[in-house]
């Protein structure tokens, strides 16, 4: 394209990412809230969802093309792609986490400490989405025989999480 009118001091180009908008459009910085139930006392500034996809194919496309792409995501199980997805699948399919390095919550969502997405406060929403996600996962052709713990990338992943 013709970028002759683009300011020379700019390091970004017309296709901006979210950080560009926050930095250059006079957006305000949202500071972490001080909370005592999380490590480092830092609360949420937003949510990053993995389960708002209508098919596992669309989810895999996200993991093959966004952020830190996983080239072979199309051949992996959903659990194998990322530890957050592994927890999601364990929760939705009711799988045991006995031998995993993560656990699912045993308490109901209503007892969760901290903020939750606004949609979860709508009566019946979280259970409806849980059921919908279970159906999506059960239709997945790649199955659920392997998990994040089978992925070679998981070897030292947990050790590198700040404590």
mmCIF file of C-alpha atoms in Angstrom:
data_model
loop_
_atom_site.group_PDB
_atom_site.id
_atom_site.type_symbol
_atom_site.label_atom_id
_atom_site.label_comp_id
_atom_site.label_asym_id
_atom_site.label_seq_id
_atom_site.Cartn_x
_atom_site.Cartn_y
_atom_site.Cartn_z
ATOM 1 C CA UNK A 1 0.000 0.000 0.000
ATOM 2 C CA UNK A 2 0.865 3.657 -0.117
ATOM 3 C CA UNK A 3 2.170 4.621 3.329
ATOM 4 C CA UNK A 4 3.533 8.029 2.290
ATOM 5 C CA UNK A 5 1.224 9.786 4.768
ATOM 6 C CA UNK A 6 2.195 7.503 7.635
ATOM 7 C CA UNK A 7 4.216 9.299 10.342
ATOM 8 C CA UNK A 8 7.923 8.430 9.986
ATOM 9 C CA UNK A 9 8.416 8.028 13.755
ATOM 10 C CA UNK A 10 5.779 5.284 13.923
ATOM 11 C CA UNK A 11 7.060 1.749 14.411
ATOM 12 C CA UNK A 12 3.662 0.225 13.678
ATOM 13 C CA UNK A 13 1.775 -0.011 10.423
ATOM 14 C CA UNK A 14 -1.923 0.236 9.547
ATOM 15 C CA UNK A 15 -2.668 -3.309 10.746
ATOM 16 C CA UNK A 16 -2.392 -2.666 14.462
ATOM 17 C CA UNK A 17 -2.489 -5.143 17.280
ATOM 18 C CA UNK A 18 -4.209 -4.584 20.623
ATOM 19 C CA UNK A 19 -1.053 -3.178 22.245
ATOM 20 C CA UNK A 20 -0.742 -0.599 19.448
ATOM 21 C CA UNK A 21 -4.268 0.652 20.130
ATOM 22 C CA UNK A 22 -3.695 0.904 23.871
ATOM 23 C CA UNK A 23 -0.352 2.653 23.442
ATOM 24 C CA UNK A 24 -1.124 5.038 20.578
ATOM 25 C CA UNK A 25 -4.799 5.888 20.926
ATOM 26 C CA UNK A 26 -4.600 7.561 24.318
ATOM 27 C CA UNK A 27 -6.022 4.472 25.954
ATOM 28 C CA UNK A 28 -5.606 4.236 29.673
ATOM 29 C CA UNK A 29 -3.595 1.551 31.389
ATOM 30 C CA UNK A 30 -5.624 -0.718 33.627
ATOM 31 C CA UNK A 31 -3.632 -1.461 36.741
ATOM 32 C CA UNK A 32 -3.884 -4.787 38.512
ATOM 33 C CA UNK A 33 -6.169 -4.685 41.495
ATOM 34 C CA UNK A 34 -4.702 -5.690 44.840
ATOM 35 C CA UNK A 35 -6.207 -9.034 45.845
ATOM 36 C CA UNK A 36 -5.073 -11.432 48.528
ATOM 37 C CA UNK A 37 -6.266 -14.675 46.911
ATOM 38 C CA UNK A 38 -3.825 -14.649 43.971
ATOM 39 C CA UNK A 39 -0.022 -14.922 43.808
ATOM 40 C CA UNK A 40 1.724 -11.544 43.855
ATOM 41 C CA UNK A 41 -1.628 -9.998 44.976
ATOM 42 C CA UNK A 42 -2.361 -9.032 41.364
ATOM 43 C CA UNK A 43 -5.973 -9.302 40.243
ATOM 44 C CA UNK A 44 -7.417 -9.540 36.777
ATOM 45 C CA UNK A 45 -7.251 -6.963 34.027
ATOM 46 C CA UNK A 46 -9.169 -9.110 31.571
ATOM 47 C CA UNK A 47 -9.963 -12.654 30.565
ATOM 48 C CA UNK A 48 -8.472 -14.822 27.851
ATOM 49 C CA UNK A 49 -10.918 -17.492 26.806
ATOM 50 C CA UNK A 50 -10.120 -20.655 24.927
ATOM 51 C CA UNK A 51 -13.576 -22.169 24.818
ATOM 52 C CA UNK A 52 -15.603 -19.684 22.785
ATOM 53 C CA UNK A 53 -15.333 -21.621 19.565
ATOM 54 C CA UNK A 54 -18.101 -23.477 17.792
ATOM 55 C CA UNK A 55 -15.875 -26.334 16.583
ATOM 56 C CA UNK A 56 -12.556 -27.873 17.513
ATOM 57 C CA UNK A 57 -11.415 -27.124 13.948
ATOM 58 C CA UNK A 58 -11.819 -23.379 14.615
ATOM 59 C CA UNK A 59 -10.008 -23.752 17.938
ATOM 60 C CA UNK A 60 -7.118 -25.517 16.199
ATOM 61 C CA UNK A 61 -7.018 -22.782 13.559
ATOM 62 C CA UNK A 62 -6.599 -20.239 16.357
ATOM 63 C CA UNK A 63 -3.682 -22.202 17.790
ATOM 64 C CA UNK A 64 -2.078 -22.616 14.356
ATOM 65 C CA UNK A 65 -2.276 -18.927 13.448
ATOM 66 C CA UNK A 66 -2.380 -16.613 16.491
ATOM 67 C CA UNK A 67 0.171 -15.470 19.047
ATOM 68 C CA UNK A 68 2.573 -18.370 19.510
ATOM 69 C CA UNK A 69 1.503 -20.686 16.672
ATOM 70 C CA UNK A 70 1.561 -24.442 17.023
ATOM 71 C CA UNK A 71 2.308 -25.728 13.521
ATOM 72 C CA UNK A 72 0.951 -29.249 14.061
ATOM 73 C CA UNK A 73 -2.180 -28.283 16.019
ATOM 74 C CA UNK A 74 -4.369 -29.863 13.335
ATOM 75 C CA UNK A 75 -3.088 -33.332 14.269
ATOM 76 C CA UNK A 76 -3.064 -32.872 18.056
ATOM 77 C CA UNK A 77 -5.800 -33.497 20.552
ATOM 78 C CA UNK A 78 -7.284 -30.363 22.105
ATOM 79 C CA UNK A 79 -5.669 -31.274 25.448
ATOM 80 C CA UNK A 80 -2.259 -31.732 23.904
ATOM 81 C CA UNK A 81 -2.051 -28.188 22.499
ATOM 82 C CA UNK A 82 -1.923 -26.140 25.711
ATOM 83 C CA UNK A 83 -2.149 -26.782 29.470
ATOM 84 C CA UNK A 84 -5.162 -24.447 29.791
ATOM 85 C CA UNK A 85 -6.991 -26.513 27.185
ATOM 86 C CA UNK A 86 -6.002 -29.682 29.024
ATOM 87 C CA UNK A 87 -7.657 -28.359 32.192
ATOM 88 C CA UNK A 88 -10.733 -27.354 30.191
ATOM 89 C CA UNK A 89 -11.078 -30.821 28.644
ATOM 90 C CA UNK A 90 -10.515 -32.510 32.023
ATOM 91 C CA UNK A 91 -13.270 -30.383 33.537
ATOM 92 C CA UNK A 92 -15.789 -30.692 30.714
ATOM 93 C CA UNK A 93 -15.311 -34.432 30.202
ATOM 94 C CA UNK A 94 -15.014 -35.149 33.934
ATOM 95 C CA UNK A 95 -11.593 -36.762 33.549
ATOM 96 C CA UNK A 96 -9.484 -37.615 36.553
ATOM 97 C CA UNK A 97 -6.590 -35.255 37.224
ATOM 98 C CA UNK A 98 -4.930 -37.578 39.738
ATOM 99 C CA UNK A 99 -1.677 -37.977 37.777
ATOM 100 C CA UNK A 100 -1.663 -34.452 36.361
ATOM 101 C CA UNK A 101 0.212 -31.438 37.602
ATOM 102 C CA UNK A 102 -3.013 -29.439 37.563
ATOM 103 C CA UNK A 103 -6.398 -30.009 39.124
ATOM 104 C CA UNK A 104 -9.904 -28.945 38.316
ATOM 105 C CA UNK A 105 -11.953 -27.149 40.942
ATOM 106 C CA UNK A 106 -14.151 -29.297 43.105
ATOM 107 C CA UNK A 107 -16.326 -26.423 44.301
ATOM 108 C CA UNK A 108 -19.216 -24.987 42.284
ATOM 109 C CA UNK A 109 -18.727 -21.817 40.247
ATOM 110 C CA UNK A 110 -20.835 -19.856 42.741
ATOM 111 C CA UNK A 111 -18.170 -20.471 45.390
ATOM 112 C CA UNK A 112 -15.242 -19.366 43.201
ATOM 113 C CA UNK A 113 -13.137 -16.668 44.878
ATOM 114 C CA UNK A 114 -12.567 -13.698 42.632
ATOM 115 C CA UNK A 115 -14.265 -12.160 39.663
ATOM 116 C CA UNK A 116 -15.800 -14.227 36.913
ATOM 117 C CA UNK A 117 -16.969 -13.239 33.426
ATOM 118 C CA UNK A 118 -20.264 -11.359 33.480
ATOM 119 C CA UNK A 119 -21.967 -13.980 31.292
ATOM 120 C CA UNK A 120 -21.420 -16.590 34.008
ATOM 121 C CA UNK A 121 -23.762 -14.634 36.282
ATOM 122 C CA UNK A 122 -26.676 -15.291 33.904
ATOM 123 C CA UNK A 123 -28.685 -18.114 35.407
ATOM 124 C CA UNK A 124 -28.112 -21.350 33.521
ATOM 125 C CA UNK A 125 -25.473 -19.925 31.151
ATOM 126 C CA UNK A 126 -22.397 -21.727 32.470
ATOM 127 C CA UNK A 127 -24.122 -25.125 32.558
ATOM 128 C CA UNK A 128 -25.548 -24.603 29.060
ATOM 129 C CA UNK A 129 -22.096 -23.707 27.699
ATOM 130 C CA UNK A 130 -20.569 -26.630 29.597
ATOM 131 C CA UNK A 131 -23.025 -29.019 27.899
ATOM 132 C CA UNK A 132 -22.456 -27.409 24.511
ATOM 133 C CA UNK A 133 -18.679 -27.652 24.893
ATOM 134 C CA UNK A 134 -18.949 -31.300 25.939
ATOM 135 C CA UNK A 135 -20.869 -32.072 22.725
ATOM 136 C CA UNK A 136 -18.244 -30.215 20.657
ATOM 137 C CA UNK A 137 -15.407 -32.145 22.307
ATOM 138 C CA UNK A 138 -17.167 -35.507 21.945
ATOM 139 C CA UNK A 139 -17.477 -34.906 18.173
ATOM 140 C CA UNK A 140 -13.752 -34.155 17.816
ATOM 141 C CA UNK A 141 -12.204 -36.585 15.325
ATOM 142 C CA UNK A 142 -8.761 -36.337 16.956
ATOM 143 C CA UNK A 143 -10.140 -37.856 20.158
ATOM 144 C CA UNK A 144 -8.812 -37.381 23.670
ATOM 145 C CA UNK A 145 -6.233 -40.125 24.162
ATOM 146 C CA UNK A 146 -3.267 -37.766 24.603
ATOM 147 C CA UNK A 147 -2.978 -34.747 26.854
ATOM 148 C CA UNK A 148 -0.650 -31.823 27.505
ATOM 149 C CA UNK A 149 1.391 -34.154 29.725
ATOM 150 C CA UNK A 150 2.187 -36.258 26.629
ATOM 151 C CA UNK A 151 3.476 -33.188 24.769
ATOM 152 C CA UNK A 152 7.305 -32.868 24.913
ATOM 153 C CA UNK A 153 6.867 -29.106 25.464
ATOM 154 C CA UNK A 154 5.308 -29.839 28.861
ATOM 155 C CA UNK A 155 8.539 -31.234 30.354
ATOM 156 C CA UNK A 156 9.720 -28.055 32.102
ATOM 157 C CA UNK A 157 6.685 -25.855 31.486
ATOM 158 C CA UNK A 158 5.343 -26.146 35.042
ATOM 159 C CA UNK A 159 8.757 -25.587 36.613
ATOM 160 C CA UNK A 160 9.013 -22.241 34.820
ATOM 161 C CA UNK A 161 5.770 -20.835 36.251
ATOM 162 C CA UNK A 162 6.608 -18.068 38.771
ATOM 163 C CA UNK A 163 5.716 -19.099 42.293
#
